mmCIF file of C-alpha atoms in Angstrom:
data_model
loop_
_atom_site.group_PDB
_atom_site.id
_atom_site.type_symbol
_atom_site.label_atom_id
_atom_site.label_comp_id
_atom_site.label_asym_id
_atom_site.label_seq_id
_atom_site.Cartn_x
_atom_site.Cartn_y
_atom_site.Cartn_z
ATOM 1 C CA UNK I 24 0.065 -0.103 -0.168
ATOM 2 C CA UNK I 25 1.635 3.406 -0.960
ATOM 3 C CA UNK I 26 1.607 6.143 1.487
ATOM 4 C CA UNK I 27 -1.327 7.957 -0.396
ATOM 5 C CA UNK I 28 -3.628 5.042 0.004
ATOM 6 C CA UNK I 29 -5.961 4.777 2.761
ATOM 7 C CA UNK I 30 -7.895 1.473 4.007
ATOM 8 C CA UNK I 31 -11.296 1.216 2.508
ATOM 9 C CA UNK I 32 -12.730 1.731 5.882
ATOM 10 C CA UNK I 33 -11.212 5.325 6.246
ATOM 11 C CA UNK I 34 -12.438 8.376 4.563
ATOM 12 C CA UNK I 35 -11.713 11.838 4.668
ATOM 13 C CA UNK I 36 -14.807 14.067 5.543
ATOM 14 C CA UNK I 37 -15.257 15.136 1.907
ATOM 15 C CA UNK I 38 -15.454 11.357 0.916
ATOM 16 C CA UNK I 39 -17.769 10.578 3.788
ATOM 17 C CA UNK I 40 -20.530 13.204 2.976
ATOM 18 C CA UNK I 41 -20.868 11.692 -0.523
ATOM 19 C CA UNK I 42 -21.311 8.021 0.930
ATOM 20 C CA UNK I 43 -24.841 7.001 1.449
ATOM 21 C CA UNK I 44 -24.429 6.463 5.150
ATOM 22 C CA UNK I 45 -23.791 10.192 6.019
ATOM 23 C CA UNK I 46 -26.918 12.036 6.633
ATOM 24 C CA UNK I 47 -24.801 15.364 7.283
ATOM 25 C CA UNK I 48 -23.818 17.945 4.872
ATOM 26 C CA UNK I 49 -19.854 18.763 4.863
ATOM 27 C CA UNK I 50 -20.560 21.851 7.233
ATOM 28 C CA UNK I 51 -22.785 19.550 9.724
ATOM 29 C CA UNK I 52 -19.916 16.703 9.605
ATOM 30 C CA UNK I 53 -17.293 19.097 10.770
ATOM 31 C CA UNK I 54 -19.239 20.338 13.547
ATOM 32 C CA UNK I 55 -19.731 16.723 14.846
ATOM 33 C CA UNK I 56 -16.254 16.206 14.210
ATOM 34 C CA UNK I 57 -15.169 19.404 16.339
ATOM 35 C CA UNK I 58 -17.489 17.982 19.115
ATOM 36 C CA UNK I 59 -16.398 14.399 18.720
ATOM 37 C CA UNK I 60 -15.142 14.523 22.538
ATOM 38 C CA UNK I 61 -18.504 15.727 23.749
ATOM 39 C CA UNK I 62 -20.761 13.614 21.385
ATOM 40 C CA UNK I 63 -19.039 10.252 21.391
ATOM 41 C CA UNK I 64 -17.551 10.464 17.635
ATOM 42 C CA UNK I 65 -13.870 10.689 18.883
ATOM 43 C CA UNK I 66 -13.029 6.961 18.874
ATOM 44 C CA UNK I 67 -13.860 6.837 15.002
ATOM 45 C CA UNK I 68 -11.813 10.033 14.039
ATOM 46 C CA UNK I 69 -7.940 9.926 13.355
ATOM 47 C CA UNK I 70 -5.819 12.927 13.062
ATOM 48 C CA UNK I 71 -2.338 13.019 11.553
ATOM 49 C CA UNK I 72 -1.216 16.521 11.409
ATOM 50 C CA UNK I 73 -3.993 18.693 9.991
ATOM 51 C CA UNK I 74 -5.356 15.583 8.034
ATOM 52 C CA UNK I 75 -8.341 14.181 9.443
ATOM 53 C CA UNK I 76 -9.814 10.635 8.506
ATOM 54 C CA UNK I 77 -12.882 8.805 9.772
ATOM 55 C CA UNK I 78 -13.523 5.188 10.080
ATOM 56 C CA UNK I 79 -16.654 4.593 7.838
ATOM 57 C CA UNK I 80 -17.789 1.399 10.441
ATOM 58 C CA UNK I 81 -16.949 3.588 13.416
ATOM 59 C CA UNK I 82 -19.277 6.363 11.923
ATOM 60 C CA UNK I 83 -21.903 4.254 11.212
ATOM 61 C CA UNK I 84 -21.819 2.602 14.887
ATOM 62 C CA UNK I 85 -21.690 5.969 16.349
ATOM 63 C CA UNK I 86 -24.864 7.134 14.134
ATOM 64 C CA UNK I 87 -26.772 3.948 15.028
ATOM 65 C CA UNK I 88 -26.216 4.473 18.887
ATOM 66 C CA UNK I 89 -27.676 7.849 18.356
ATOM 67 C CA UNK I 90 -30.739 6.791 16.751
ATOM 68 C CA UNK I 91 -33.918 7.723 18.538
ATOM 69 C CA UNK I 92 -36.456 5.043 19.419
ATOM 70 C CA UNK I 93 -39.683 6.225 17.894
ATOM 71 C CA UNK I 94 -42.352 7.652 20.267
ATOM 72 C CA UNK I 95 -45.906 5.909 20.392
ATOM 73 C CA UNK I 96 -47.868 7.432 17.478
ATOM 74 C CA UNK I 97 -45.409 9.095 15.592
ATOM 75 C CA UNK I 98 -45.906 6.695 12.641
ATOM 76 C CA UNK I 99 -49.530 6.167 13.181
ATOM 77 C CA UNK I 100 -51.522 7.325 9.971
ATOM 78 C CA UNK I 101 -54.897 7.536 12.074
#
């Protein structure tokens, strides 16, 4: 693997926002990255100098852990 290649699981923020797993805009994703220590995303983020890469699987795990349970009646069509 050359120095420019990243493992397939890792993406930079620009790549991640284009991926179907990411519901955020680029600006919103950077907000989540900036608050990673507070919101729990930190384990999925790697920083090498100024470069930020994110584990796609770690991001998906973080995202699903924040999924809200639907309240009774939210999806009722009555």
